[in-house]
Coordinates of C-alpha atoms in Angstrom, one line a residue:
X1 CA 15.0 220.1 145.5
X2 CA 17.0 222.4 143.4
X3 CA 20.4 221.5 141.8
X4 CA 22.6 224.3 140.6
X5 CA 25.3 223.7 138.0
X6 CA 28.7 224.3 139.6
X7 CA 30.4 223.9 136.7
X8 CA 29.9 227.4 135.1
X9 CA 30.9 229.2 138.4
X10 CA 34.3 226.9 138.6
X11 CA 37.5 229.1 138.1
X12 CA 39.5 228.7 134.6
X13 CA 42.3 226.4 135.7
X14 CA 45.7 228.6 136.4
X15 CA 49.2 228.6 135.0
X16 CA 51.7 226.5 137.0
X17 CA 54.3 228.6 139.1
X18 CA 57.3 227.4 137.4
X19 CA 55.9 228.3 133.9
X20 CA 55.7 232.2 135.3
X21 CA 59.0 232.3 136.5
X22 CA 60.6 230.6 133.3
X23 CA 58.7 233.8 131.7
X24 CA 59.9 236.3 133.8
X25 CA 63.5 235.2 133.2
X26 CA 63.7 234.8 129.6
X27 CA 61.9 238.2 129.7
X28 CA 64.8 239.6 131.7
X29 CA 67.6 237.5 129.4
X30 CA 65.9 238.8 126.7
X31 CA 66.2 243.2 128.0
X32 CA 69.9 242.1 128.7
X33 CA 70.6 241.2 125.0
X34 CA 68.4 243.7 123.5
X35 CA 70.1 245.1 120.5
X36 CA 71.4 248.7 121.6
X37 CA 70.8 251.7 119.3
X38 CA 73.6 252.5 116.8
X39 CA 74.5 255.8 119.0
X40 CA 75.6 253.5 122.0
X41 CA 78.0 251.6 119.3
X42 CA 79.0 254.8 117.7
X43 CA 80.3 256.4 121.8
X44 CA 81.5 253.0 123.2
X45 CA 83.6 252.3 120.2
X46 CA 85.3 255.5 119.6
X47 CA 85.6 255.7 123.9
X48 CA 87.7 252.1 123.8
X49 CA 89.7 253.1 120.9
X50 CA 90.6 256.7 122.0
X51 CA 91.7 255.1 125.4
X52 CA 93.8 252.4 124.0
X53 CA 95.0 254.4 121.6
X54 CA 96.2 256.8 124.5
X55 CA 97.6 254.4 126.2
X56 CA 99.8 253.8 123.4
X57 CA 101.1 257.2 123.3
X58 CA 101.6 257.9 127.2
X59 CA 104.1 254.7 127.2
X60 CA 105.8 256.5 123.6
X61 CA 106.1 259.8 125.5
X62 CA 107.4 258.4 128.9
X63 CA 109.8 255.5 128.4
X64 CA 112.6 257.5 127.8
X65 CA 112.2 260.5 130.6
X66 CA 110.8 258.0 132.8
X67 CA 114.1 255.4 132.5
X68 CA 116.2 258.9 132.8
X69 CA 114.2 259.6 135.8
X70 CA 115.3 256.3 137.4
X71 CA 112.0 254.5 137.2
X72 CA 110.8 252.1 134.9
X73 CA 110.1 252.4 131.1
X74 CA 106.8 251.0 131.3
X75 CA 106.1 253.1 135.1
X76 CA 104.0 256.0 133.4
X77 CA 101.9 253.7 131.6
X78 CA 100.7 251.3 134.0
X79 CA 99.7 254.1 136.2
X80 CA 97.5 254.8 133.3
X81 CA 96.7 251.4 132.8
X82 CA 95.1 250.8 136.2
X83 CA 92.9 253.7 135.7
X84 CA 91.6 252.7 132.3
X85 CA 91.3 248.9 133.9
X86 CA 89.3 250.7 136.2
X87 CA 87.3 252.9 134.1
X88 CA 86.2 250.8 131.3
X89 CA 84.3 248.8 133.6
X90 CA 82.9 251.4 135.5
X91 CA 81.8 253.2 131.9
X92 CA 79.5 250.1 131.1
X93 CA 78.0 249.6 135.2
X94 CA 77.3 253.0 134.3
X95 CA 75.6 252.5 131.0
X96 CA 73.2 249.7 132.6
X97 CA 72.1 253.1 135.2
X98 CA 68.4 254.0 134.7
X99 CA 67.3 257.5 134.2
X100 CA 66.1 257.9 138.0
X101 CA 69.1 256.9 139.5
X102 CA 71.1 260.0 137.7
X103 CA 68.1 262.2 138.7
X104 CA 68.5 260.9 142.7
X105 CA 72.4 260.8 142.2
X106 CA 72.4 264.7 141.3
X107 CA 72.7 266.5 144.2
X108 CA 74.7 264.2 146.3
X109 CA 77.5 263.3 143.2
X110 CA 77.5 267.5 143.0
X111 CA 78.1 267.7 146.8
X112 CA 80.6 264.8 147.2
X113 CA 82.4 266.0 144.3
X114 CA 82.6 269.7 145.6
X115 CA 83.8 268.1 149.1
X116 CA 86.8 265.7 147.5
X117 CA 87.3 269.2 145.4
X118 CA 87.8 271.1 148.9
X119 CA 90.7 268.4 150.1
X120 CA 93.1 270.9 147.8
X121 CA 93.0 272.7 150.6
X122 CA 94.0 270.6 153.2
X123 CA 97.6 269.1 154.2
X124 CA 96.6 266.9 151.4
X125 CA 96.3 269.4 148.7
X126 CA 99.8 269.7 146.2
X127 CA 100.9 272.4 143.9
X128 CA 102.2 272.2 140.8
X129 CA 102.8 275.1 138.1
X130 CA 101.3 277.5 140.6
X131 CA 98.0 275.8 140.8
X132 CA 96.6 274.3 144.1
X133 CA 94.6 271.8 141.9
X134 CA 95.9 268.5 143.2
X135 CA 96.3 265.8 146.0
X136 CA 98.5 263.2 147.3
X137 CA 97.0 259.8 148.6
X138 CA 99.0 257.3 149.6
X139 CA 101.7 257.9 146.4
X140 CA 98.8 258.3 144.6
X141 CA 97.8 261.9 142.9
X142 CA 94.7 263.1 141.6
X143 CA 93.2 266.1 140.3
X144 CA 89.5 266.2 142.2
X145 CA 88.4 269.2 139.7
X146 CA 87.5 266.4 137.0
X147 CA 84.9 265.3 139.0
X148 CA 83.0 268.2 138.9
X149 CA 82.8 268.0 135.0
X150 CA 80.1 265.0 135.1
X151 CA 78.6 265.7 138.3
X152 CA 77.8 269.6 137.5
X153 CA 76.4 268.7 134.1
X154 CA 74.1 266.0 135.6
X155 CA 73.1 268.4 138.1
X156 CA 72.7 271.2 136.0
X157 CA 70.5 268.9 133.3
X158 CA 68.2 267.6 136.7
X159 CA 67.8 271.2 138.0
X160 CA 66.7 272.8 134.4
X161 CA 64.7 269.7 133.8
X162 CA 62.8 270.0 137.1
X163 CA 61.9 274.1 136.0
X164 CA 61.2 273.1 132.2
X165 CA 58.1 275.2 132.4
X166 CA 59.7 278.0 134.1
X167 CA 62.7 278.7 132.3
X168 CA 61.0 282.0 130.6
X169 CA 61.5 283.8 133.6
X170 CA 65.1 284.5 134.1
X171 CA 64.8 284.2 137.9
X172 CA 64.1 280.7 137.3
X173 CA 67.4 279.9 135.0
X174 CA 69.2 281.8 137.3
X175 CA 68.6 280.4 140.6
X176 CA 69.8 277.3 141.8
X177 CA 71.7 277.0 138.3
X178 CA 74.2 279.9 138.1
X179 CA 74.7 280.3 142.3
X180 CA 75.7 277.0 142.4
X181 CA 77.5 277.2 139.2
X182 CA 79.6 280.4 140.6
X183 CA 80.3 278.6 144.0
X184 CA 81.3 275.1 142.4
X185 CA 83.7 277.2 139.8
X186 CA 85.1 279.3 142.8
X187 CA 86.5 276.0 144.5
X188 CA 88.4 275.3 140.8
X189 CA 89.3 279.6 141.1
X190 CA 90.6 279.5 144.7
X191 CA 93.4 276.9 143.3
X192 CA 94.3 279.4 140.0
X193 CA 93.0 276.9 137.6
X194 CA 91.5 278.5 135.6
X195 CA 91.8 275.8 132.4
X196 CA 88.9 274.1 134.4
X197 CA 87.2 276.9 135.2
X198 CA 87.1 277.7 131.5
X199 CA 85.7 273.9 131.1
X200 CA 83.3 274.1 133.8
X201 CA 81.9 277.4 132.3
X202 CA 81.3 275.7 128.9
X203 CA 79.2 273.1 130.6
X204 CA 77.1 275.4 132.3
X205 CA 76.3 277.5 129.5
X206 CA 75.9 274.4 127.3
X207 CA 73.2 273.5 129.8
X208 CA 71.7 276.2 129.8
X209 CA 71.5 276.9 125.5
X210 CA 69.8 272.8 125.4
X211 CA 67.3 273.8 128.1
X212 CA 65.3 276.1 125.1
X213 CA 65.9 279.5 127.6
X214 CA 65.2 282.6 125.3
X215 CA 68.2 284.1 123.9
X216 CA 67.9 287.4 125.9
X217 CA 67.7 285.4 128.8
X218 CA 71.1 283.0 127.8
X219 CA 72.7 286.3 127.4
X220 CA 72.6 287.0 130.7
X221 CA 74.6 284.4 132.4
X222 CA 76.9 284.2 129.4
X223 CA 78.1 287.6 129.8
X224 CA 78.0 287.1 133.2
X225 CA 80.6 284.2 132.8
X226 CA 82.4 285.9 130.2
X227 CA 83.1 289.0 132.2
X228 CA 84.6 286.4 135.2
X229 CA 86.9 284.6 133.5
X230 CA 87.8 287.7 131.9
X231 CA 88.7 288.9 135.5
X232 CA 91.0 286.3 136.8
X233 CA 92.5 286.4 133.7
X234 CA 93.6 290.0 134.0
X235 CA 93.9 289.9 137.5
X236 CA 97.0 287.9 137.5
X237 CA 100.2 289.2 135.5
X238 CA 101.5 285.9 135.3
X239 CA 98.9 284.5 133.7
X240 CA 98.2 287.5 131.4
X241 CA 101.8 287.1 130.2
X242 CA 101.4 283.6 129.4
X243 CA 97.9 284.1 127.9
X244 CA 99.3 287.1 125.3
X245 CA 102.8 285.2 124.5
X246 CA 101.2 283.2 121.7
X247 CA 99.9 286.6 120.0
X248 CA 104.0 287.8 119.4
X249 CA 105.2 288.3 116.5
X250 CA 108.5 287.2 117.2
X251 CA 108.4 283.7 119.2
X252 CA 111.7 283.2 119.2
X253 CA 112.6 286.4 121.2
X254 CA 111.0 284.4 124.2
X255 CA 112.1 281.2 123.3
X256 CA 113.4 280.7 126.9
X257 CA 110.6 282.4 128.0
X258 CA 106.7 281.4 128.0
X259 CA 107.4 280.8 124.0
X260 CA 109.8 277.3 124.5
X261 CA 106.8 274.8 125.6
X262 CA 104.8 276.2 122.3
X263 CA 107.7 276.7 120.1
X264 CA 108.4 273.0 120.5
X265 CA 105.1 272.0 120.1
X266 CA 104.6 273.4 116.5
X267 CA 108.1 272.1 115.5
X268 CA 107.2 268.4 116.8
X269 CA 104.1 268.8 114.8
X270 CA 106.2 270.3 111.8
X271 CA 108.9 267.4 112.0
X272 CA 106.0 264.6 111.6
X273 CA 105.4 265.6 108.0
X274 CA 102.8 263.6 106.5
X275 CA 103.3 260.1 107.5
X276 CA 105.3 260.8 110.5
X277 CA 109.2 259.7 112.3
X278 CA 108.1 256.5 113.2
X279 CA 105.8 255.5 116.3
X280 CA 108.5 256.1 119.7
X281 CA 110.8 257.7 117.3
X282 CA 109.7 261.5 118.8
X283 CA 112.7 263.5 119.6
X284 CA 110.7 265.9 121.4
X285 CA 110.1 263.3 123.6
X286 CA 113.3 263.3 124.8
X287 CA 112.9 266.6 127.7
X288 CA 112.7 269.0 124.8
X289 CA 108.9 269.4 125.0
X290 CA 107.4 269.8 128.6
X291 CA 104.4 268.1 129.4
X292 CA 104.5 266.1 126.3
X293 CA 102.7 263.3 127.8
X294 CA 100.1 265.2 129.2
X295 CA 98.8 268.8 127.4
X296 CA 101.1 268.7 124.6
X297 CA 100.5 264.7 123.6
X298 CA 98.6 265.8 120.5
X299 CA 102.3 267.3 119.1
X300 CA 104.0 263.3 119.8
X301 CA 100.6 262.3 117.9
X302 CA 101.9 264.5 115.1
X303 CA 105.9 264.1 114.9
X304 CA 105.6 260.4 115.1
X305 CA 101.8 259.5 113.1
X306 CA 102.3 262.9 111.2
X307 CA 99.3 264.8 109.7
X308 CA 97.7 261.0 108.8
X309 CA 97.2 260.6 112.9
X310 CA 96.5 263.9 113.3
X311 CA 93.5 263.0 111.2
X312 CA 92.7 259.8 112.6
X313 CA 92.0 261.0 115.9
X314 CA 90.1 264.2 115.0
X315 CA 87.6 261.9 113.2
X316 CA 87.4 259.3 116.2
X317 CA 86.4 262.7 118.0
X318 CA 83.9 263.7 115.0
X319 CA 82.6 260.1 114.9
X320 CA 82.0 260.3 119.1
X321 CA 80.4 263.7 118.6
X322 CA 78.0 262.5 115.8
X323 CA 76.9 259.7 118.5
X324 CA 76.4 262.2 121.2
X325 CA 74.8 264.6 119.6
X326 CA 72.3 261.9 118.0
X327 CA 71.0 261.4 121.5
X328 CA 70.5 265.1 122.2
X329 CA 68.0 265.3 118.8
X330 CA 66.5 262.0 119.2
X331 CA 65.3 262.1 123.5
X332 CA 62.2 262.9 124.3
X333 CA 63.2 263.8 127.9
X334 CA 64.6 267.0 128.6
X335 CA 66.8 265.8 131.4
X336 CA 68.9 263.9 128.8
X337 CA 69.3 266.3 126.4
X338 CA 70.3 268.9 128.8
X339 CA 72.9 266.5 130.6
X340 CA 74.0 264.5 127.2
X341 CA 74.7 268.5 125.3
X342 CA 76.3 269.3 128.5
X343 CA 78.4 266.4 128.3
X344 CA 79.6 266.5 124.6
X345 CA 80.4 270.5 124.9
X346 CA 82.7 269.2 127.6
X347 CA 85.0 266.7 126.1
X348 CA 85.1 268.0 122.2
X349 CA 84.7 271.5 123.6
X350 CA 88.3 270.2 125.6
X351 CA 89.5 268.7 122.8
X352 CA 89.4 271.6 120.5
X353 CA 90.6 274.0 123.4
X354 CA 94.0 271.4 123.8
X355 CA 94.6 271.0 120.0
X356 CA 94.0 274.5 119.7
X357 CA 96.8 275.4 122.5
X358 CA 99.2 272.6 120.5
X359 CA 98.6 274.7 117.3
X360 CA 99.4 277.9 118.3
X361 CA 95.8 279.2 117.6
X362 CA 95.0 279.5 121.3
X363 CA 96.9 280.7 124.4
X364 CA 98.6 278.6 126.7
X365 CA 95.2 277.1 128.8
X366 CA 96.7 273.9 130.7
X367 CA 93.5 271.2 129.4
X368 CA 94.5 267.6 128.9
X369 CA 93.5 266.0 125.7
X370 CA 90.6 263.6 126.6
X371 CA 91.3 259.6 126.6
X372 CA 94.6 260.7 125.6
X373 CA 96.8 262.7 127.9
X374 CA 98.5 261.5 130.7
X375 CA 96.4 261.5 134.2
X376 CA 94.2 259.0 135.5
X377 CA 91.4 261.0 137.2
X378 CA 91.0 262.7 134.2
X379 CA 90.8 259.6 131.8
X380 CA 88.3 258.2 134.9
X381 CA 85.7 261.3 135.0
X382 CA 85.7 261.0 130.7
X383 CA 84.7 257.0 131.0
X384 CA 82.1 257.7 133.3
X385 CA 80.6 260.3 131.7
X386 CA 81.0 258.1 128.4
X387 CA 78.9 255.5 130.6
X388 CA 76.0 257.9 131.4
X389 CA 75.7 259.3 127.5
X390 CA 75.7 255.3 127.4
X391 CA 72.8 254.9 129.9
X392 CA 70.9 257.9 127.6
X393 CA 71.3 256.2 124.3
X394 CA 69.2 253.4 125.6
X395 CA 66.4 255.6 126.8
X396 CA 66.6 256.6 122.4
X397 CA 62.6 255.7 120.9
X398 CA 63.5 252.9 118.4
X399 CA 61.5 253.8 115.4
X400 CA 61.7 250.2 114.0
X401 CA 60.6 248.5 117.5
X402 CA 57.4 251.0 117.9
X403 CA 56.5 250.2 114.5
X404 CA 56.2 246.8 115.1
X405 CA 54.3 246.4 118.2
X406 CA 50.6 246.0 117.8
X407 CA 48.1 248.8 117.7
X408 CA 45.6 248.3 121.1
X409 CA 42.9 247.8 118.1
X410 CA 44.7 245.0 116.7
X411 CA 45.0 243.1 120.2
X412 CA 42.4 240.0 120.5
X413 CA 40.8 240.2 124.1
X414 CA 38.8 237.2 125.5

């Protein structure tokens, strides 16, 4: 009789079941607090400060008009408050995102967005300065158009990452981008805002220039946009007059014309000197200045911080674009440095257009100043699109980390 050695064919003995999952979870503990790249410190820091710092200002601005108004001195600010409460959380959910989610959330978040844009039209809809840009909700009103911001520059970063290899045929940049471009910038038209438009048109062609397209090929939808802003501009005399005022020679002529909100403006900036009045010691505040919690808060920032606050906050901006712009030269995946330039034309593209208006270097264009100005929706569509450039800094190759992982040569098999 034969005996055969059953001992060679034996399995190895396996790992218990309770030693894998202690693996797996101090695996997953150990992705949660990962050490994030020094652009996610650089957006997320400048993003809290901006917001509390904005907060600060809205409450200087409104206690006085607001008490006059028969509210509350702290009324304006809460309003804000909630939003930010909101917001800040929402920022970091949206920072934890994976890329594929904001590929599958493109269309739909473009098409919701575009929808909640339409209610403007509806018994809801509310106008204010002669735009239809606004609704009422239960008390509650909000300016849908700020949506679009982050949802067309997602979109517009998915579409031109989908055609990557067939952007050198201009049929290809141009459709679905600029169609879809045109209609979602005709809902913000239809409504005569056309501060937003102007917004919405920098993120398109900001898509479009971090895509690579040829030059002679950018030029195309870029005089294309140029030439329809242009339009609406000229088409409406209102608007034409407000748009030329700041080009007089003579300001004060008008002064109780389109020149009082700018006049004011430069003279709150004027009256801060170098260190400032004093924080809630504005007298512009005080009904003088229109809007000075909302497009005009950069001129409070001025009479009461003076040119030292000025300062400050253009280099919380600089120090927030230096972050974003890190992620668009360090990604490897088209799709984020479409969406992430998109994003960063959008809010220091509006913060230079808003400080520009409060300088007198720029007609009249009705932009808040982002994190700052008054308006919740506004602040709300900045933090979330602070949470996806968030989401994109950890996708960043960490130099140090590749460096240290083992070469496949260098691995022992058995």
């Amino acid at each position: 009789m034969r005996v055969v050695d059953t001992t060679r064919t034996r399995p190895l003995p396996q790992e218990p079941e309770p030693a894998k999952r202690g693996l797996a979870a101090r695996v997953s503990l150990g992705r949660v607090f990962a050490p994030v790249p020094s652009e996610f410190l650089l957006i997320a820091s400048t993003a809290l400060i901006l917001t509390g710092f904005g907060l600060v200002m809205v409450l200087s601005a409104t206690s006085a008009t607001s008490e006059d108004a028969g509210g509350g001195p702290y009324d304006a600010v809460i309003k804000q408050g909630v939003f930010a409460v909101i917001g800040i959380p929402l920022m970091f959910l949206a920072s934890r995102m994976p890329l594929r989610f904001w590929k599958r959330m493109a269309w739909p978040a473009l098409i919701g967005a575009t929808v909640f844009q339409l209610l403007v039209f509806t018994p809801l809809g509310i106008t204010n300065d002669g735009n239809q840009n606004w609704i009422r909700i239960a008390g509650l009103q909000a300016q849908p158009s700020e949506f679009l911001k982050v949802t067309l520059a997602i979109w517009l970063g998915y579409i031109l990452y989908r055609k990557r290899t067939l952007l050198a045929d201009w049929r290809h940049v141009f459709i679905p981008a600029v169609p879809v471009g045109i209609a979602v910038i005709g809902t913000v038209m239809a409504g005569h805002d056309l501060g937003t438009a102007i917004i919405l048109v920098l993120i398109m062609l900001a898509g479009l220039f971090f895509s690579g397209v040829k030059l002679r090929v950018f030029l195309l939808p870029l005089l294309l946009f140029a030439g329809g802003v242009a339009y609406f501009a000229i088409s409406s005399p209102d608007r034409m007059r407000r748009y030329m005022s700041f080009l007089s020679n003579d300001c004060l002529a008008d002064y109780y014309g389109d020149c009082y909100q700018p006049l004011h403006g430069i003279w709150g900036l004027a009256g801060g000197g170098v260190f400032g009045v004093g924080l809630g010691n504005s007298k512009e505040k005080y009904s003088w200045l229109p809007a000075a919690a909302n497009d005009y808060i950069f001129a409070i920032v001025g009479e009461e911080l003076g040119l030292i606050g000025c300062i400050v906050v253009l280099m919380l901006f600089a120090i927030f674009a230096v972050g974003a712009f890190h992620i668009v030269r360090k990604t490897d995946d088209p799709f984020v440095r479409i969406a992430a330039g998109a994003i960063t034309v959008w809010i220091i593209g509006q913060a230079l257009l808003n400080i520009g208006v409060v300088l007198r270097l720029l007609p009249v264009f009705g932009v808040p100043l982002p994190f700052l100005s008054q308006g919740g929706t506004s602040l709300m569509s900045v933090l979330i699109a602070c949470g996806v450039l968030l989401s994109f800094a950890r996708t960043i190759p960490h130099k140090a980390r590749s460096a240290a992982s083992p070469s496949p040569r260098g691995r022992i098999t058995r």
